[in-house]
Coordinates of C-alpha atoms in Angstrom, one line a residue:
M1 CA 45.9 42.0 -26.3
K2 CA 47.8 40.4 -29.2
S3 CA 46.6 36.9 -29.8
K4 CA 46.8 34.2 -32.3
K5 CA 43.8 33.4 -34.4
N6 CA 41.0 31.7 -32.4
E7 CA 42.9 32.3 -29.1
L8 CA 41.9 34.8 -26.5
K9 CA 44.6 35.6 -24.0
I10 CA 43.3 35.6 -20.4
S11 CA 45.4 37.8 -18.2
V12 CA 46.9 36.5 -15.0
A13 CA 48.6 38.5 -12.4
P14 CA 49.2 38.8 -8.6
A15 CA 46.1 39.4 -6.6
H16 CA 47.7 42.0 -4.2
I17 CA 49.3 45.3 -4.6
K18 CA 52.8 45.5 -3.4
E19 CA 52.8 46.0 0.4
N20 CA 53.8 49.6 1.3
P21 CA 52.2 52.6 2.9
L22 CA 48.9 53.7 1.3
P23 CA 49.5 55.8 -1.9
Q24 CA 48.6 59.4 -1.5
L25 CA 46.0 59.1 -4.2
I26 CA 44.2 56.3 -2.3
N27 CA 44.2 58.4 0.9
Q28 CA 42.8 61.3 -1.0
R29 CA 40.0 59.2 -2.4
I30 CA 39.2 57.7 1.0
E31 CA 38.7 61.2 2.4
L32 CA 36.0 61.9 -0.2
Y33 CA 33.5 59.5 1.3
P34 CA 32.3 60.2 4.9
E35 CA 31.1 56.6 5.5
N36 CA 34.8 55.5 5.4
K37 CA 35.3 56.8 8.9
R38 CA 33.3 53.9 10.3
R39 CA 34.7 51.3 7.9
P40 CA 38.0 49.9 9.3
I41 CA 38.9 47.8 6.3
N42 CA 36.9 48.2 3.0
K43 CA 37.0 51.8 2.0
T44 CA 35.0 53.3 -0.8
I45 CA 37.2 55.2 -3.3
F46 CA 34.9 55.5 -6.3
R47 CA 31.2 54.8 -6.9
N48 CA 28.2 55.5 -9.0
E49 CA 24.6 54.5 -8.8
Y50 CA 25.2 50.8 -9.3
F51 CA 28.9 50.0 -8.7
Q52 CA 31.7 50.9 -6.3
L53 CA 35.4 50.5 -6.1
T54 CA 36.6 49.6 -2.6
F55 CA 40.1 49.5 -1.2
N56 CA 41.0 46.8 1.4
T57 CA 43.3 48.4 3.9
R58 CA 44.4 45.0 5.3
D59 CA 45.9 43.5 2.2
Q60 CA 45.9 46.7 0.1
S61 CA 43.8 45.2 -2.7
M62 CA 41.1 46.8 -4.7
A63 CA 37.8 45.3 -5.9
I64 CA 34.8 46.4 -8.0
S65 CA 31.5 45.2 -6.7
S66 CA 27.9 45.9 -7.5
K67 CA 25.8 47.8 -5.0
G68 CA 23.0 46.1 -3.2
D69 CA 20.1 46.9 -5.6
L70 CA 21.7 45.6 -8.8
V71 CA 21.2 42.0 -9.8
Y72 CA 23.7 40.4 -12.0
S73 CA 21.6 37.5 -13.2
A74 CA 18.1 36.1 -12.6
I75 CA 19.5 32.7 -13.3
P76 CA 20.0 31.1 -9.9
Y77 CA 23.5 30.2 -8.9
D78 CA 25.0 31.7 -12.1
T79 CA 28.7 31.5 -11.6
A80 CA 29.9 33.2 -14.8
R81 CA 30.0 36.9 -13.6
N82 CA 33.8 37.2 -13.5
Y83 CA 34.1 35.5 -16.9
I84 CA 31.5 37.8 -18.4
Q85 CA 33.0 40.9 -16.9
R86 CA 36.4 39.9 -18.4
A87 CA 34.7 39.1 -21.7
A88 CA 33.1 42.6 -21.7
I89 CA 36.5 44.3 -21.4
Q90 CA 38.2 42.0 -24.0
Y91 CA 35.3 42.7 -26.4
L92 CA 35.6 46.4 -25.9
L93 CA 39.4 46.3 -26.6
H94 CA 39.7 43.5 -29.1
P95 CA 36.3 42.7 -30.7
A96 CA 37.8 40.8 -33.7
E97 CA 39.8 38.4 -31.5
A98 CA 36.7 38.0 -29.3
R99 CA 34.6 37.0 -32.3
S100 CA 37.3 34.7 -33.6
Y101 CA 37.3 33.0 -30.2
I102 CA 33.5 32.5 -30.3
E103 CA 33.6 31.2 -34.0
S104 CA 36.3 28.7 -33.1
H105 CA 33.7 27.1 -30.8
K106 CA 31.0 26.9 -33.4
E107 CA 30.7 23.1 -33.0
N108 CA 30.4 23.4 -29.2
L109 CA 28.0 26.3 -29.5
E110 CA 25.7 24.4 -31.9
K111 CA 25.5 21.7 -29.3
Y112 CA 24.7 24.2 -26.5
L113 CA 22.0 25.8 -28.7
M114 CA 20.5 22.4 -29.6
L115 CA 20.2 21.6 -25.9
S116 CA 18.9 25.1 -25.1
L117 CA 16.1 24.7 -27.7
F118 CA 15.2 21.4 -26.2
Q119 CA 15.0 22.9 -22.7
T120 CA 12.7 25.6 -24.0
T121 CA 10.5 23.8 -26.5
H122 CA 10.9 20.1 -25.4
Q123 CA 11.4 19.4 -29.1
K124 CA 14.5 17.6 -30.3
V125 CA 16.4 19.4 -33.1
T126 CA 19.7 18.4 -34.7
E127 CA 22.8 20.5 -34.5
D128 CA 22.5 21.4 -38.3
S129 CA 18.8 22.3 -38.1
I130 CA 17.5 25.7 -39.2
E131 CA 16.5 26.5 -35.6
V132 CA 20.1 26.1 -34.4
K133 CA 21.5 28.0 -37.3
Q134 CA 19.2 30.9 -36.6
A135 CA 20.1 30.9 -32.9
Y136 CA 23.8 30.9 -33.8
Q137 CA 23.4 33.9 -36.1
A138 CA 21.5 35.8 -33.4
I139 CA 24.5 35.8 -31.2
F140 CA 26.4 38.1 -33.5
K141 CA 23.5 40.5 -34.0
N142 CA 23.5 41.7 -30.4
P143 CA 26.9 42.7 -28.9
L144 CA 25.7 42.3 -25.3
L145 CA 24.7 38.7 -26.0
E146 CA 27.9 38.2 -27.8
I147 CA 29.8 39.3 -24.8
Q148 CA 27.9 36.9 -22.6
I149 CA 28.5 34.0 -25.0
L150 CA 32.2 34.8 -25.0
G151 CA 32.2 34.7 -21.2
R152 CA 30.3 31.4 -21.1
L153 CA 32.9 29.9 -23.5
M154 CA 35.8 31.1 -21.4
Q155 CA 34.1 29.4 -18.4
H156 CA 33.5 26.3 -20.5
D157 CA 37.2 26.1 -21.4
E158 CA 38.4 26.6 -17.9
T159 CA 36.0 24.8 -15.6
G160 CA 34.2 22.3 -18.0
P161 CA 31.0 22.1 -20.0
L162 CA 27.8 23.9 -18.7
S163 CA 24.6 22.0 -18.3
A164 CA 22.1 24.0 -16.2
N165 CA 19.8 26.8 -17.5
L166 CA 21.3 26.7 -21.0
A167 CA 18.4 28.5 -22.7
G168 CA 18.9 31.6 -20.5
K169 CA 22.6 31.5 -21.2
F170 CA 22.6 30.9 -25.0
L171 CA 19.2 31.8 -26.6
F172 CA 18.5 35.5 -27.2
S173 CA 14.7 35.1 -26.6
E174 CA 15.4 33.7 -23.1
N175 CA 18.5 35.7 -22.3
V176 CA 16.6 39.1 -22.4
K177 CA 14.7 37.9 -19.3
T178 CA 17.9 37.4 -17.2
G179 CA 18.9 41.0 -16.7
I180 CA 22.6 40.3 -17.6
A181 CA 22.6 42.6 -20.6
G182 CA 21.7 45.5 -18.3
Y183 CA 24.3 44.5 -15.9
I184 CA 27.0 44.4 -18.6
S185 CA 25.9 47.8 -19.9
E186 CA 26.2 49.4 -16.4
Y187 CA 29.5 47.6 -15.7
L188 CA 31.2 48.7 -18.9
A189 CA 30.0 52.3 -18.4
F190 CA 31.4 52.2 -14.8
V191 CA 34.9 50.8 -15.6
V192 CA 35.4 53.3 -18.5
Q193 CA 34.5 56.1 -16.2
L194 CA 36.6 54.7 -13.4
T195 CA 39.8 54.3 -15.6
Q196 CA 39.4 57.9 -16.8
A197 CA 39.3 59.1 -13.2
L198 CA 42.1 57.0 -11.7
P199 CA 45.3 55.4 -13.0
L200 CA 44.0 51.8 -12.9
M201 CA 44.3 48.6 -14.9
I202 CA 41.2 46.5 -14.9
D203 CA 40.8 43.1 -16.5
G204 CA 37.2 42.4 -15.5
Q205 CA 38.1 40.6 -12.3
Q206 CA 41.2 42.2 -10.8
V207 CA 42.0 45.9 -10.3
Q208 CA 45.5 47.3 -9.9
L209 CA 46.9 50.8 -9.3
I210 CA 49.3 51.1 -12.2
E211 CA 51.9 53.2 -10.5
N212 CA 52.2 50.9 -7.5
T213 CA 52.4 47.4 -9.0
E214 CA 55.3 45.1 -9.8
E215 CA 53.5 44.2 -13.0
T216 CA 50.3 45.1 -14.6
L217 CA 47.3 43.3 -15.9
I218 CA 46.3 43.0 -19.5
G219 CA 43.1 45.0 -19.6
L220 CA 41.5 48.4 -19.6
N221 CA 43.2 51.6 -18.5
Y222 CA 43.1 55.3 -19.3
S223 CA 45.3 55.0 -22.4
T224 CA 43.9 51.9 -24.0
D225 CA 42.2 52.3 -27.4
I226 CA 38.6 51.2 -27.0
T227 CA 37.5 52.5 -30.5
P228 CA 37.3 49.0 -32.1
G229 CA 34.8 47.7 -29.6
L230 CA 33.0 50.9 -28.9
S231 CA 31.8 51.2 -32.5
L232 CA 29.9 47.9 -32.1
L233 CA 28.1 48.6 -28.9
P234 CA 24.4 49.7 -28.8
Q235 CA 24.1 53.4 -29.5
P236 CA 22.9 54.5 -26.0
L237 CA 25.8 52.7 -24.3
K238 CA 28.2 54.0 -26.9
Q239 CA 27.0 57.6 -26.2
S240 CA 27.3 57.1 -22.5
I241 CA 30.8 55.8 -22.7
Q242 CA 31.8 58.6 -25.0
A243 CA 30.5 61.1 -22.5
A244 CA 32.6 59.5 -19.8
L245 CA 35.7 59.8 -22.1
A246 CA 35.0 63.5 -22.5
D247 CA 34.3 64.1 -18.8
S248 CA 35.0 61.5 -16.0
N249 CA 32.4 63.2 -13.9
Q250 CA 29.7 62.9 -16.5
E251 CA 26.6 61.1 -15.3
M252 CA 26.3 57.7 -17.1
L253 CA 23.2 56.7 -18.9
S254 CA 21.6 53.3 -18.9
N255 CA 21.6 51.3 -22.1
T256 CA 19.5 48.4 -21.1
R257 CA 17.4 48.7 -17.9
P258 CA 19.2 46.6 -15.2
L259 CA 17.4 44.1 -13.0
L260 CA 16.9 45.6 -9.5
R261 CA 16.1 43.8 -6.3
S262 CA 13.9 46.7 -5.2
E263 CA 11.6 45.8 -8.1
Y264 CA 12.0 42.0 -8.5
G265 CA 13.5 40.9 -5.2
A266 CA 10.5 38.8 -4.0
E267 CA 10.2 37.1 -7.4
L268 CA 13.9 36.3 -7.6
S269 CA 13.8 34.9 -4.1
R270 CA 10.9 32.6 -5.0
L271 CA 12.7 31.5 -8.2
R272 CA 15.8 30.6 -6.2
E273 CA 13.8 28.7 -3.5
N274 CA 12.0 26.6 -6.1
Y275 CA 15.1 26.2 -8.3
V276 CA 15.9 22.7 -9.6
A277 CA 19.2 22.8 -11.4
H278 CA 19.1 19.6 -13.5
S279 CA 22.8 20.1 -14.0
V280 CA 25.4 17.5 -14.9
R281 CA 28.9 17.4 -13.6
P282 CA 31.3 19.0 -16.2
D283 CA 33.6 16.0 -16.3
N284 CA 30.7 13.7 -17.1
I285 CA 29.9 15.4 -20.4
A286 CA 33.3 16.8 -21.4
D287 CA 33.8 14.1 -24.0
H288 CA 30.7 15.4 -25.9
F289 CA 32.4 18.7 -26.5
K290 CA 35.4 19.5 -28.8
N291 CA 38.6 21.0 -27.4
V292 CA 39.5 23.8 -29.8
H293 CA 42.8 24.7 -28.0
S294 CA 46.2 23.3 -28.6
N295 CA 47.4 20.8 -25.9
E296 CA 51.0 21.7 -26.5
N297 CA 53.0 24.5 -24.9
R298 CA 56.6 25.5 -25.0
N299 CA 57.1 26.5 -21.4
L300 CA 60.7 25.8 -20.3
I301 CA 59.7 24.9 -16.8
N302 CA 56.0 23.9 -17.1
V303 CA 53.9 23.8 -13.9
I304 CA 50.6 22.0 -13.9
S305 CA 48.4 20.1 -11.5
D306 CA 45.0 18.6 -11.1
I307 CA 44.5 17.3 -14.6
H308 CA 42.4 14.3 -13.3
A309 CA 42.7 12.7 -16.7
K310 CA 39.9 10.0 -17.1
N311 CA 40.5 8.8 -20.7
G312 CA 43.9 7.2 -20.3
E313 CA 45.8 9.9 -22.0
L314 CA 47.9 12.8 -20.8
P315 CA 46.2 15.9 -22.4
I316 CA 49.3 18.1 -22.6
V317 CA 52.4 18.0 -24.6
N318 CA 55.6 19.7 -23.4
R319 CA 59.1 18.7 -24.6
H320 CA 60.9 20.7 -22.0
F321 CA 60.9 20.3 -18.2
N322 CA 57.6 19.7 -16.3
L323 CA 56.5 20.0 -12.7
F324 CA 53.5 17.8 -12.1
I325 CA 52.0 18.9 -8.7
G326 CA 49.7 15.9 -8.2
D327 CA 46.2 14.6 -9.1
I328 CA 47.3 14.1 -12.7
S329 CA 45.5 10.8 -13.4
E330 CA 42.4 9.0 -12.7
S331 CA 42.8 6.4 -15.4
R332 CA 46.3 5.1 -15.1
I333 CA 47.7 7.3 -17.8
S334 CA 51.3 6.8 -18.8
D335 CA 53.7 8.8 -20.9
S336 CA 57.2 7.5 -21.9
E337 CA 58.5 10.8 -23.2
I338 CA 57.4 13.6 -20.8
K339 CA 60.3 14.8 -18.5
G340 CA 60.4 16.6 -15.2
L341 CA 59.3 16.1 -11.6
Y342 CA 56.2 14.6 -10.1
V343 CA 54.8 14.9 -6.6
I344 CA 52.0 12.7 -5.2
G345 CA 48.5 14.0 -4.9
G346 CA 45.4 12.4 -3.3
H347 CA 44.0 10.9 -6.5
E348 CA 47.3 9.1 -7.4
L349 CA 46.7 6.9 -4.3
V350 CA 43.6 5.1 -5.7
D351 CA 44.8 5.4 -9.3
S352 CA 47.9 3.4 -8.6
L353 CA 46.1 0.5 -7.0
P354 CA 45.1 -2.6 -9.0
Q355 CA 41.6 -2.6 -10.4
E356 CA 39.0 -4.1 -8.0
Q357 CA 38.1 -6.7 -10.6
D358 CA 41.7 -7.9 -10.8
Q359 CA 41.5 -11.3 -9.0
K360 CA 45.2 -12.2 -9.3
M361 CA 46.4 -12.2 -5.8
E362 CA 50.0 -11.5 -6.7
V363 CA 49.0 -8.2 -8.2
W364 CA 47.8 -7.1 -4.7
D365 CA 50.8 -8.5 -2.9
K366 CA 52.7 -5.3 -2.3
W367 CA 49.5 -3.6 -1.0
R368 CA 48.8 -6.5 1.5
P369 CA 50.5 -4.8 4.4
Y370 CA 47.9 -2.1 4.5
F371 CA 44.8 -4.3 4.2
N372 CA 44.0 -4.2 7.9
D373 CA 44.6 -0.4 8.3
Q374 CA 41.3 1.4 8.6
W375 CA 42.5 4.3 6.5
F376 CA 43.3 2.0 3.6
Q377 CA 39.9 0.2 3.9
E378 CA 38.1 3.6 3.9
L379 CA 40.3 4.8 0.9
M380 CA 39.2 1.8 -1.1
R381 CA 35.5 2.1 0.0
D382 CA 35.0 5.9 -0.7
S383 CA 38.2 7.8 -1.4
D384 CA 36.5 11.2 -2.0
E385 CA 35.2 11.2 1.6
Q386 CA 38.2 9.6 3.3
W387 CA 41.2 11.7 2.2
Y388 CA 41.6 13.2 5.7
S389 CA 42.2 9.8 7.3
L390 CA 45.4 9.3 5.3
P391 CA 48.7 8.8 7.1
L392 CA 51.4 11.5 7.1
G393 CA 53.7 11.7 4.2
N394 CA 56.6 9.6 5.6
H395 CA 54.5 6.4 5.4
T396 CA 55.7 3.4 3.5
F397 CA 52.5 3.4 1.5
Y398 CA 53.6 6.4 -0.4
S399 CA 56.8 4.6 -1.5
S400 CA 54.7 2.0 -3.2
I401 CA 52.7 4.7 -4.9
Q402 CA 55.9 6.4 -6.0
T403 CA 57.1 3.1 -7.6
A404 CA 53.8 2.7 -9.5
I405 CA 53.9 6.2 -10.9
Q406 CA 57.6 6.0 -11.8
H407 CA 56.8 2.9 -13.9
R408 CA 54.3 4.8 -15.9
F409 CA 56.4 7.9 -16.3
P410 CA 59.9 6.7 -16.8
K411 CA 61.5 10.0 -17.6
M412 CA 59.9 11.8 -14.7
H413 CA 61.5 11.9 -11.3
V414 CA 58.8 11.1 -8.7
L415 CA 59.7 13.0 -5.6
N416 CA 58.4 11.4 -2.4
N417 CA 60.0 13.6 0.3
E418 CA 63.1 14.0 -1.9
V419 CA 65.2 16.7 -3.5
Y420 CA 66.2 17.1 -7.1
T421 CA 68.5 19.8 -8.6
H422 CA 67.6 21.2 -12.1
E423 CA 69.5 24.2 -13.6
G424 CA 70.9 25.4 -10.3
I425 CA 67.6 25.2 -8.4
R426 CA 66.9 22.6 -5.7
Y427 CA 63.3 21.3 -6.0
V428 CA 62.1 19.7 -2.8
G429 CA 59.1 17.4 -3.4
L430 CA 57.0 16.8 -0.3
T431 CA 54.2 14.2 -0.1
I432 CA 51.2 16.2 1.2
P433 CA 48.3 14.7 -0.7
V434 CA 45.6 16.6 1.2
V435 CA 45.0 19.4 3.7
L436 CA 45.1 17.9 7.2
I437 CA 43.6 20.6 9.4
E438 CA 42.9 18.4 12.4
R439 CA 46.4 17.1 12.4
K440 CA 48.1 20.4 11.6
K441 CA 50.6 20.1 14.4
A442 CA 51.8 16.7 13.3
Q443 CA 51.8 17.7 9.7
Q444 CA 54.0 20.7 10.3
E445 CA 56.4 18.7 12.4
F446 CA 56.7 16.3 9.5
I447 CA 57.4 19.2 7.1
L448 CA 60.0 20.6 9.5
R449 CA 61.8 17.2 9.9
T450 CA 61.8 16.5 6.2
L451 CA 63.1 19.9 5.2
K452 CA 65.9 19.8 7.7
K453 CA 66.9 16.3 6.5
L454 CA 66.9 17.3 2.8
L455 CA 68.4 20.7 3.0
K456 CA 71.2 19.8 5.4
D457 CA 73.8 22.5 5.6
D458 CA 73.6 23.9 2.1
Y459 CA 72.6 27.5 2.6
E460 CA 73.6 28.7 -0.9
T461 CA 71.6 26.8 -3.5
P462 CA 68.2 28.3 -4.2
I463 CA 65.2 26.2 -3.3
V464 CA 61.6 25.7 -4.6
I465 CA 59.2 23.5 -2.5
L466 CA 56.6 21.4 -4.3
S467 CA 53.6 19.8 -2.6
H468 CA 50.1 18.9 -3.9
A469 CA 48.3 20.5 -1.0
P470 CA 49.6 23.8 0.2
L471 CA 52.0 23.8 3.2
F472 CA 49.8 26.2 5.2
N473 CA 47.6 29.3 4.7
E474 CA 50.5 31.7 4.5
L475 CA 51.9 29.9 1.5
S476 CA 48.6 29.1 -0.3
M477 CA 46.8 30.6 -3.2
L478 CA 43.4 29.8 -1.7
S479 CA 41.4 32.9 -1.0
P480 CA 40.1 33.5 2.5
Q481 CA 36.7 34.1 0.8
S482 CA 36.6 30.5 -0.5
S483 CA 34.4 28.0 1.3
A484 CA 37.3 25.6 1.4
Y485 CA 39.4 28.0 3.4
S486 CA 40.1 27.4 7.1
N487 CA 41.9 29.9 9.2
Q488 CA 43.0 27.0 11.4
Y489 CA 45.5 25.9 8.7
D490 CA 48.0 28.6 9.5
C491 CA 51.6 28.1 10.4
D492 CA 52.1 27.9 14.1
N493 CA 55.5 26.1 14.2
A494 CA 58.2 28.7 14.9
D495 CA 61.0 26.3 14.0
L496 CA 59.4 25.7 10.6
E497 CA 59.2 29.4 10.0
K498 CA 62.9 29.7 10.9
V499 CA 63.7 27.2 8.2
F500 CA 62.2 29.7 5.7
Q501 CA 64.3 32.5 7.3
D502 CA 67.6 30.5 7.2
Y503 CA 67.5 28.8 3.8
P504 CA 67.4 30.5 0.3
I505 CA 63.8 29.4 -0.4
L506 CA 62.5 31.3 -3.4
G507 CA 58.9 30.1 -3.3
V508 CA 56.5 27.2 -3.1
I509 CA 54.2 25.5 -5.6
H510 CA 50.9 23.7 -4.8
G511 CA 47.7 22.5 -6.4
H512 CA 44.7 20.8 -4.8
H513 CA 42.2 23.7 -4.5
H514 CA 41.3 23.9 -8.2
I515 CA 41.8 27.7 -8.4
P516 CA 40.9 28.9 -11.9
A517 CA 44.0 30.0 -13.9
S518 CA 42.3 33.2 -14.8
S519 CA 42.0 34.2 -11.2
R520 CA 45.8 34.1 -10.8
R521 CA 48.5 31.6 -11.0
F522 CA 51.1 33.2 -8.8
Q523 CA 51.4 35.9 -6.2
K524 CA 54.2 37.4 -4.0
V525 CA 53.8 37.0 -0.3
T526 CA 55.8 38.0 2.8
F527 CA 56.5 35.1 5.1
A528 CA 59.3 34.7 7.7
N529 CA 60.4 38.3 6.9
R530 CA 61.1 37.3 3.3
Q531 CA 59.4 37.8 -0.1
L532 CA 58.4 34.5 -1.6
F533 CA 56.4 33.5 -4.6
V534 CA 53.4 31.1 -4.4
V535 CA 52.4 29.3 -7.6
C536 CA 49.2 27.3 -8.3
S537 CA 48.6 26.2 -11.9
I538 CA 45.5 24.0 -12.4
Y539 CA 44.9 22.3 -15.7
S540 CA 42.1 23.5 -18.0
K541 CA 41.5 23.6 -21.7
I542 CA 43.0 27.1 -21.8
N543 CA 45.8 26.4 -19.3
T544 CA 48.2 23.6 -20.1
G545 CA 50.7 25.1 -17.7
F546 CA 52.5 28.0 -16.2
D547 CA 56.1 28.8 -17.2
L548 CA 58.1 29.0 -13.9
S549 CA 61.3 30.1 -15.7
S550 CA 60.3 33.7 -16.0
L551 CA 59.3 33.9 -12.4
L552 CA 62.6 32.4 -11.3
E553 CA 64.5 34.9 -13.4
N554 CA 62.6 37.8 -11.8
T555 CA 62.8 36.6 -8.2
S556 CA 65.7 38.0 -6.2
R557 CA 67.9 35.5 -4.5
P558 CA 68.1 35.8 -0.7

């Protein structure tokens, strides 16, 4: 990882290994574990006392998971595990950059520590108090806590400020009770041992077989130099990892005793049952924290969505060509200079309407045709709960929304079921503000009619399709493991699938599901007997956009 000062590069890569017959190495590993004979999908290919690496035969992906007895955190509903695992690997490989990343957040950390001390002692202290200074210095005295802080800050920058259980997350005295240090110790020992035994690349969340991927993650593998971070780890963990480097079959030693369900299960269950989060929504406290990252990028074709800007300003700067994939504003933001394409999301609908307190009747005149429509009344009353009553994307209401957005972004082309050609690529912008599962048939018929109308008889010019909500599951970045996933949202329109067979469609871009950028921003999928890319780039402090130009260059034309 080569990074600028105060900037930690988060790796992003496709989630799936390229589809082909199982590599011989994987088959050999599957044969080593007898229990695989009764497991049709998730096969064990490597394990130790606390962790295992499994291979999913259905989508040919690999995943590291902790075995049943190991507890990641005693903090209920702690969602930072993947961030902390990635932080552990980045710390092992690049400790100087990791520390620089933490130090760049000093002002934010002091705020977190001040709030943590208040949660613990019920005494108010200032951010420049001796107590806060001591707690800040304690972070750098314990590498396992430093790794956790790094992970928490990565989560902060990607999903928003944290508010629940801050003491256990930021204060050494409370953190030692959570068991996370023991988890990190066992995790690091496992991944080092694993990469010495198999040709893998691991970034802390994703695992790829190096010899069978189209591109690799930025992370740990058998050839990476871990000397910089290894020298900083606690001595027992350091010795354990060194033993693994010498012999991949060497039994690993525990550095910090992990938290086990067999010993603390009942206590942890009670803690979860009686848990009161006292948490605050990240967007409600974001203004209290400093953004330490630059809001400018130089992507040539910059893809971004779901900014949900609430302060009246566009938080990104890009002087090239942008693809805004909906839900950009919740505060009527405008920008007279930004260029590119804009498709309509759900939040644009309410954001484009006059303010309720505006009593001038002429301001509401162009919206008057919809006053008697139930979906419009429900949208005005409670938009967050009524998205699914919206009309399909060929409704005249969306033309009014398009006009309102166009006025605020004069150099953007707002595509409302329209096509625009840029540098030899036809971008088709479809108005699909939300996922309409119950009206899937009508939705897909609308998509079919619109594509046929726009694409006509041009079977030569490459095409990229833009829509806020994904077209359907086969062309969506949403994981089947997500609570928002519905297997009913698949494509069951054969004529629509044939459009993807007949026309030179390179890929699709969507937003809507708020998939963290570090999870992945694109993947290659097979649909209609063709390889397509799917892109989803959600705004965060550490993601001001994804550069589509490199993906276009590396995508073969049909």
